[in-house]
Coordinates of C-alpha atoms and ligand atoms in Angstrom, one line a residue:
M184 CA 138.3 23.4 124.3
E185 CA 140.1 26.4 125.6
I186 CA 138.3 29.7 125.2
I187 CA 140.7 32.5 124.1
L188 CA 138.2 35.3 124.1
S189 CA 134.8 35.5 125.7
L190 CA 132.3 38.3 125.5
D191 CA 129.5 38.6 128.0
E192 CA 126.5 40.8 127.1
I193 CA 128.5 43.6 125.5
S194 CA 126.5 46.6 124.6
K195 CA 127.7 49.8 123.0
S196 CA 125.8 52.9 121.8
Y197 CA 126.9 56.0 119.9
G198 CA 124.4 58.5 121.1
P199 CA 121.1 57.1 120.0
I200 CA 122.6 54.5 117.7
K201 CA 122.8 51.1 119.4
A202 CA 125.9 49.5 117.7
L203 CA 126.0 46.4 119.9
K204 CA 123.1 44.9 121.9
E205 CA 124.1 42.4 124.6
V206 CA 126.4 40.4 122.4
S207 CA 127.9 37.3 123.9
M208 CA 130.3 34.8 122.2
Q209 CA 133.1 32.5 122.9
I210 CA 136.1 32.1 120.6
P211 CA 138.0 28.9 120.9
R212 CA 141.8 28.6 120.6
G213 CA 143.0 27.6 117.2
S214 CA 139.8 28.7 115.4
V215 CA 139.5 31.0 112.4
F216 CA 136.6 32.9 113.7
G217 CA 134.6 35.0 111.3
I218 CA 132.5 37.9 112.5
L219 CA 130.1 38.2 109.7
G220 CA 127.5 40.9 109.0
P221 CA 126.5 43.6 106.6
N222 CA 128.0 47.1 106.8
G223 CA 126.9 48.9 109.9
S224 CA 126.2 45.7 111.9
G225 CA 128.8 46.4 114.6
K226 CA 131.8 44.4 113.6
T227 CA 134.4 47.1 113.9
T228 CA 132.8 48.3 117.1
L229 CA 133.1 44.8 118.6
M230 CA 136.8 44.5 117.6
S231 CA 137.6 48.0 118.9
I232 CA 136.1 47.1 122.3
V233 CA 138.0 43.8 122.8
L234 CA 141.2 45.7 121.7
D235 CA 140.5 48.3 124.4
V236 CA 140.3 51.1 121.8
L237 CA 136.6 51.7 122.7
K238 CA 134.8 51.3 125.9
A239 CA 131.6 49.2 126.1
N240 CA 128.6 50.8 127.9
S241 CA 128.0 47.5 129.6
G242 CA 129.1 43.9 129.6
T243 CA 132.5 42.3 130.0
Y244 CA 135.0 40.4 128.0
S245 CA 138.0 38.3 128.9
W246 CA 141.1 37.3 127.1
F247 CA 142.6 33.9 127.9
G248 CA 140.3 33.6 130.8
K249 CA 142.2 36.3 132.6
G250 CA 140.1 39.5 132.0
N251 CA 141.7 42.4 130.3
H252 CA 145.2 43.0 131.5
P253 CA 148.0 44.7 129.5
T254 CA 150.1 41.6 129.8
E255 CA 147.4 39.6 128.0
R256 CA 147.2 42.3 125.3
K257 CA 150.8 41.6 124.3
K258 CA 149.7 38.3 123.0
I259 CA 147.2 39.9 120.6
G260 CA 148.1 41.3 117.2
S261 CA 145.6 43.4 115.2
L262 CA 144.9 45.1 112.0
L263 CA 141.9 47.4 112.5
E264 CA 142.9 50.3 110.3
T265 CA 145.4 50.5 107.5
P266 CA 148.6 51.5 109.3
N267 CA 150.4 54.7 108.2
F268 CA 153.5 53.4 106.5
Y269 CA 156.1 55.8 105.1
H270 CA 155.8 55.7 101.4
Y271 CA 159.5 56.4 100.7
L272 CA 160.8 53.8 103.1
S273 CA 161.3 50.1 102.6
A274 CA 159.3 47.3 104.3
V275 CA 162.2 46.7 106.7
D276 CA 162.5 50.3 107.7
N277 CA 158.8 50.7 108.1
L278 CA 158.7 47.6 110.3
N279 CA 161.6 48.8 112.3
I280 CA 159.7 52.0 113.1
T281 CA 156.5 50.1 113.9
S282 CA 158.4 47.8 116.2
A283 CA 160.1 50.7 117.9
I284 CA 156.8 52.5 118.5
S285 CA 154.8 49.5 119.6
G286 CA 157.6 47.9 121.6
R287 CA 156.9 44.6 119.8
G288 CA 159.4 42.5 118.0
N289 CA 163.1 42.9 117.2
P290 CA 165.2 42.8 114.1
E291 CA 165.1 39.0 113.9
D292 CA 161.4 39.1 114.3
I293 CA 161.2 41.6 111.4
N294 CA 162.9 39.1 109.1
R295 CA 160.6 36.3 110.4
V296 CA 157.3 38.2 109.7
L297 CA 158.5 39.3 106.3
E298 CA 159.1 35.6 105.5
V299 CA 155.7 34.7 106.8
V300 CA 153.9 37.2 104.5
K301 CA 156.2 36.3 101.6
L302 CA 157.8 39.7 101.2
T303 CA 161.4 38.7 101.9
E304 CA 162.5 39.2 98.3
R305 CA 160.9 42.7 98.2
K306 CA 161.9 43.8 101.7
N307 CA 164.2 46.5 100.6
S308 CA 161.8 48.0 98.0
R309 CA 160.0 51.3 98.9
F310 CA 156.5 51.0 100.2
S311 CA 155.2 53.2 97.4
A312 CA 156.3 50.6 94.8
Y313 CA 154.2 47.9 96.4
S314 CA 150.9 46.5 95.0
L315 CA 147.8 46.9 97.2
G316 CA 148.1 43.2 98.1
M317 CA 151.7 43.6 99.2
K318 CA 150.8 46.7 101.2
Q319 CA 148.1 44.7 103.0
R320 CA 150.6 41.8 103.6
L321 CA 153.0 44.3 105.1
A322 CA 150.2 45.5 107.4
I323 CA 149.6 41.9 108.5
A324 CA 153.4 41.5 109.0
A325 CA 153.3 44.5 111.3
A326 CA 150.5 42.9 113.3
L327 CA 152.6 39.7 113.6
L328 CA 155.5 41.5 115.3
G329 CA 156.1 40.1 118.8
N330 CA 154.6 36.7 117.7
P331 CA 151.1 37.1 119.0
Q332 CA 148.9 34.1 119.8
V333 CA 145.8 35.8 118.4
L334 CA 145.4 38.0 115.3
L335 CA 142.4 40.3 114.7
L336 CA 141.8 41.4 111.2
D337 CA 139.1 43.9 110.2
E338 CA 138.0 43.3 106.6
P339 CA 141.4 42.2 105.5
T340 CA 140.7 41.8 101.8
N341 CA 138.8 45.1 101.3
G342 CA 139.8 46.8 98.1
L343 CA 142.1 44.0 96.8
D344 CA 141.9 42.4 93.4
P345 CA 141.2 38.6 93.1
V346 CA 144.9 37.7 93.2
G347 CA 145.4 39.8 96.3
I348 CA 142.4 38.3 98.0
M349 CA 143.7 34.8 97.3
E350 CA 147.1 35.7 98.7
I351 CA 145.5 37.0 101.9
R352 CA 143.4 33.9 102.2
D353 CA 146.4 31.6 101.8
L354 CA 148.3 33.7 104.3
I355 CA 145.4 33.4 106.9
K356 CA 145.3 29.6 106.3
S357 CA 149.0 29.3 106.9
L358 CA 148.9 31.4 110.1
A359 CA 146.0 29.2 111.3
Q360 CA 148.2 26.1 110.6
K361 CA 150.9 27.7 112.8
G362 CA 148.4 27.6 115.7
I363 CA 147.5 31.3 115.7
T364 CA 143.8 32.0 116.5
I365 CA 142.4 34.3 113.9
I366 CA 139.4 36.6 114.3
I367 CA 138.2 38.2 111.1
A368 CA 135.5 40.7 110.6
S369 CA 134.0 40.6 107.2
H370 CA 130.8 41.4 105.3
L371 CA 131.8 38.8 102.6
L372 CA 130.1 35.5 103.1
D373 CA 132.3 33.9 100.6
E374 CA 135.4 34.9 102.5
V375 CA 134.1 33.5 105.8
E376 CA 132.8 30.3 104.2
K377 CA 136.2 29.7 102.5
I378 CA 138.5 30.2 105.5
C379 CA 136.6 30.2 108.8
T380 CA 136.1 27.3 111.1
H381 CA 133.6 29.3 113.2
V382 CA 131.3 32.1 112.6
A383 CA 129.2 34.7 114.4
I384 CA 126.5 36.6 112.5
L385 CA 125.7 40.1 113.5
K386 CA 122.8 42.2 112.3
K387 CA 122.2 45.7 113.5
G388 CA 124.1 45.0 116.7
N389 CA 122.3 41.8 117.4
L390 CA 124.1 38.5 117.5
L391 CA 121.9 36.2 115.3
T392 CA 123.9 33.0 115.7
S393 CA 127.4 31.7 116.4
G394 CA 129.2 28.5 116.4
H395 CA 131.1 26.0 114.2
V396 CA 130.5 26.7 110.6
D397 CA 129.0 23.2 110.1
E398 CA 126.5 23.9 112.9
V399 CA 125.5 27.3 111.7
L400 CA 125.0 25.9 108.3
A401 CA 121.7 24.1 107.7
N402 CA 122.2 20.4 108.4
E403 CA 120.9 19.1 105.1
D404 CA 121.6 18.4 101.5
I405 CA 119.4 20.1 98.9
V406 CA 119.1 18.5 95.5
E407 CA 117.6 20.4 92.6
L408 CA 116.1 18.5 89.7
A409 CA 114.1 19.3 86.6
A410 CA 112.6 17.2 83.8
A411 CA 110.1 17.8 81.0
D412 CA 107.3 16.2 83.0
M413 CA 107.6 17.7 86.5
E414 CA 104.6 15.8 87.9
Q415 CA 106.1 12.5 86.9
L416 CA 109.5 13.5 88.3
K417 CA 107.9 14.5 91.6
K418 CA 106.1 11.1 91.9
C419 CA 109.3 9.2 91.0
I420 CA 111.4 11.1 93.6
A421 CA 108.7 10.6 96.2
E422 CA 108.7 6.9 95.6
M423 CA 112.4 6.7 96.1
G424 CA 112.1 8.0 99.6
G425 CA 114.8 9.1 102.0
Y426 CA 114.0 12.8 101.7
S427 CA 112.9 15.2 104.4
S428 CA 110.9 17.5 102.1
I429 CA 110.0 18.1 98.5
K430 CA 108.8 21.3 96.9
E431 CA 108.4 22.6 93.4
E432 CA 109.6 26.1 92.6
H433 CA 110.3 27.9 89.3
Q434 CA 110.0 24.7 87.3
R435 CA 112.5 23.0 89.6
L436 CA 112.1 20.3 92.2
Q437 CA 113.9 21.0 95.5
V438 CA 114.4 17.9 97.5
H439 CA 115.9 18.1 101.0
Y440 CA 117.7 15.1 102.4
P441 CA 119.4 14.7 105.8
L442 CA 123.0 16.0 105.5
G443 CA 125.3 13.6 103.6
T444 CA 122.5 11.2 102.5
A445 CA 121.7 12.6 99.0
N446 CA 123.0 10.1 96.5
M447 CA 123.2 11.7 93.1
E448 CA 124.0 8.6 91.1
A449 CA 121.1 6.7 92.7
I450 CA 118.7 9.5 92.0
N451 CA 119.9 9.7 88.4
S452 CA 119.6 6.0 87.7
H453 CA 116.3 5.7 89.5
C454 CA 114.8 8.5 87.3
F455 CA 116.3 6.9 84.2
R456 CA 114.9 3.5 85.0
N457 CA 111.5 5.2 85.4
G458 CA 111.7 6.7 81.9
I459 CA 112.7 10.2 83.1
T460 CA 115.5 12.1 81.4
L461 CA 116.8 14.7 83.8
Q462 CA 117.4 18.2 82.5
L463 CA 119.0 19.3 85.7
L464 CA 120.5 17.6 88.7
F465 CA 122.7 19.2 91.3
N466 CA 123.5 19.0 94.9
K467 CA 123.1 22.4 96.4
K468 CA 124.5 22.2 99.9
K469 CA 122.8 24.9 101.8
S470 CA 125.4 27.6 101.6
L471 CA 126.3 30.1 104.2
E472 CA 125.0 32.6 101.8
S473 CA 121.4 31.3 101.8
K474 CA 121.7 30.9 105.6
F475 CA 123.0 34.4 106.0
F476 CA 120.3 35.8 103.7
E477 CA 117.7 33.9 105.7
L478 CA 119.0 35.2 108.9
T479 CA 119.5 38.8 108.0
N480 CA 116.3 39.2 106.1
D481 CA 113.4 40.5 108.0
Ligands
ADP202 P1 130.6 47.4 110.8 O1 132.0 47.4 111.1 O2 129.9 46.1 110.9 O3 130.3 48.1 109.4 P2 130.5 49.5 112.8 O4 130.9 48.9 114.1 O5 131.5 50.3 112.1 O6 129.9 48.4 111.8 O7 129.2 50.4 113.1 C1 128.0 50.0 113.7 C2 127.0 51.1 113.8 O8 127.5 52.1 114.7 C3 126.7 51.8 112.5 O9 125.3 52.1 112.6 C4 127.6 53.0 112.5 O10 127.0 54.0 111.7 C5 127.6 53.4 113.9 N1 128.9 54.0 114.3 C6 130.2 53.4 114.2 N2 131.1 54.3 114.7 C7 130.5 55.4 115.0 C8 130.9 56.7 115.6 N3 132.2 56.9 115.9 N4 129.9 57.6 115.8 C9 128.6 57.3 115.6 N5 128.2 56.2 115.1 C10 129.1 55.2 114.8
MG203 MG1 133.7 47.8 109.9

């Protein structure tokens, strides 16, 4: 596994505020890496540091195993703040200007990136006529000029409606399929859970955990059940075995099984054979949300 970006004990303070505290992480090539944390947890600060926009107080980072050289930075595209596009100009004209200023891309490349973000048909429309989702896709197109190997996106779906959010998600997935490594900062669990292969969770500048989404997620199935007679149900489920724990909460039985072993049909028919009619039965895979909540709660 090739590491595309590694951070080694990065710390950053703004006066008395410690925005990052000795944060270390490794981002593998080809991953969609989510940096997840509530507002103020240090995500934008972290991205600004690895993009050389901000200086860390201590610690180091390395791109492509080669430190932090300008030649390496050419392989990195980013969208940290909404770019200032000219409202009265078209997508093509705006990208031409961006390309000229940044020295990335060429006219051919502009057509390519517009195709990637599905704006080809609207490429000659004025920016001001674009929907928010289209504006955001154009911003991503600008970040893709010069064909970077890595793309950093800071809260890419902020402010978008559900359709816009879905379009950005699909776009991120298609970029990942093209082999681009994507690093996304987000405070939305749902977003990270839906598109990321890896996640790092930040809280008040501390890294709580990082790794493959499946590893960070709890490694168990959680089945919730309810019946009129909870005592009888509990006894019946206990008899069946295979679980790692059983607890009763709010008139529901929560049964934990090792990941992938909860058999809903077997549970249902076992209960039925024992004269129990279930009022509720569902497999609640421990979501990133509950994990995130668990981790970020004091
Ligand atoms: P996030 O992107 O996760 O919301 P930030 O990296 O923006 O978090 O901020 C982390 C912490 O640093 C917050 O407490 C924030 O208020 C503080 N902070 C960020 N930028 C500045 C700044 N320029 N000056 C002072 N404090 C800042
Ligand atoms: Mg931020």
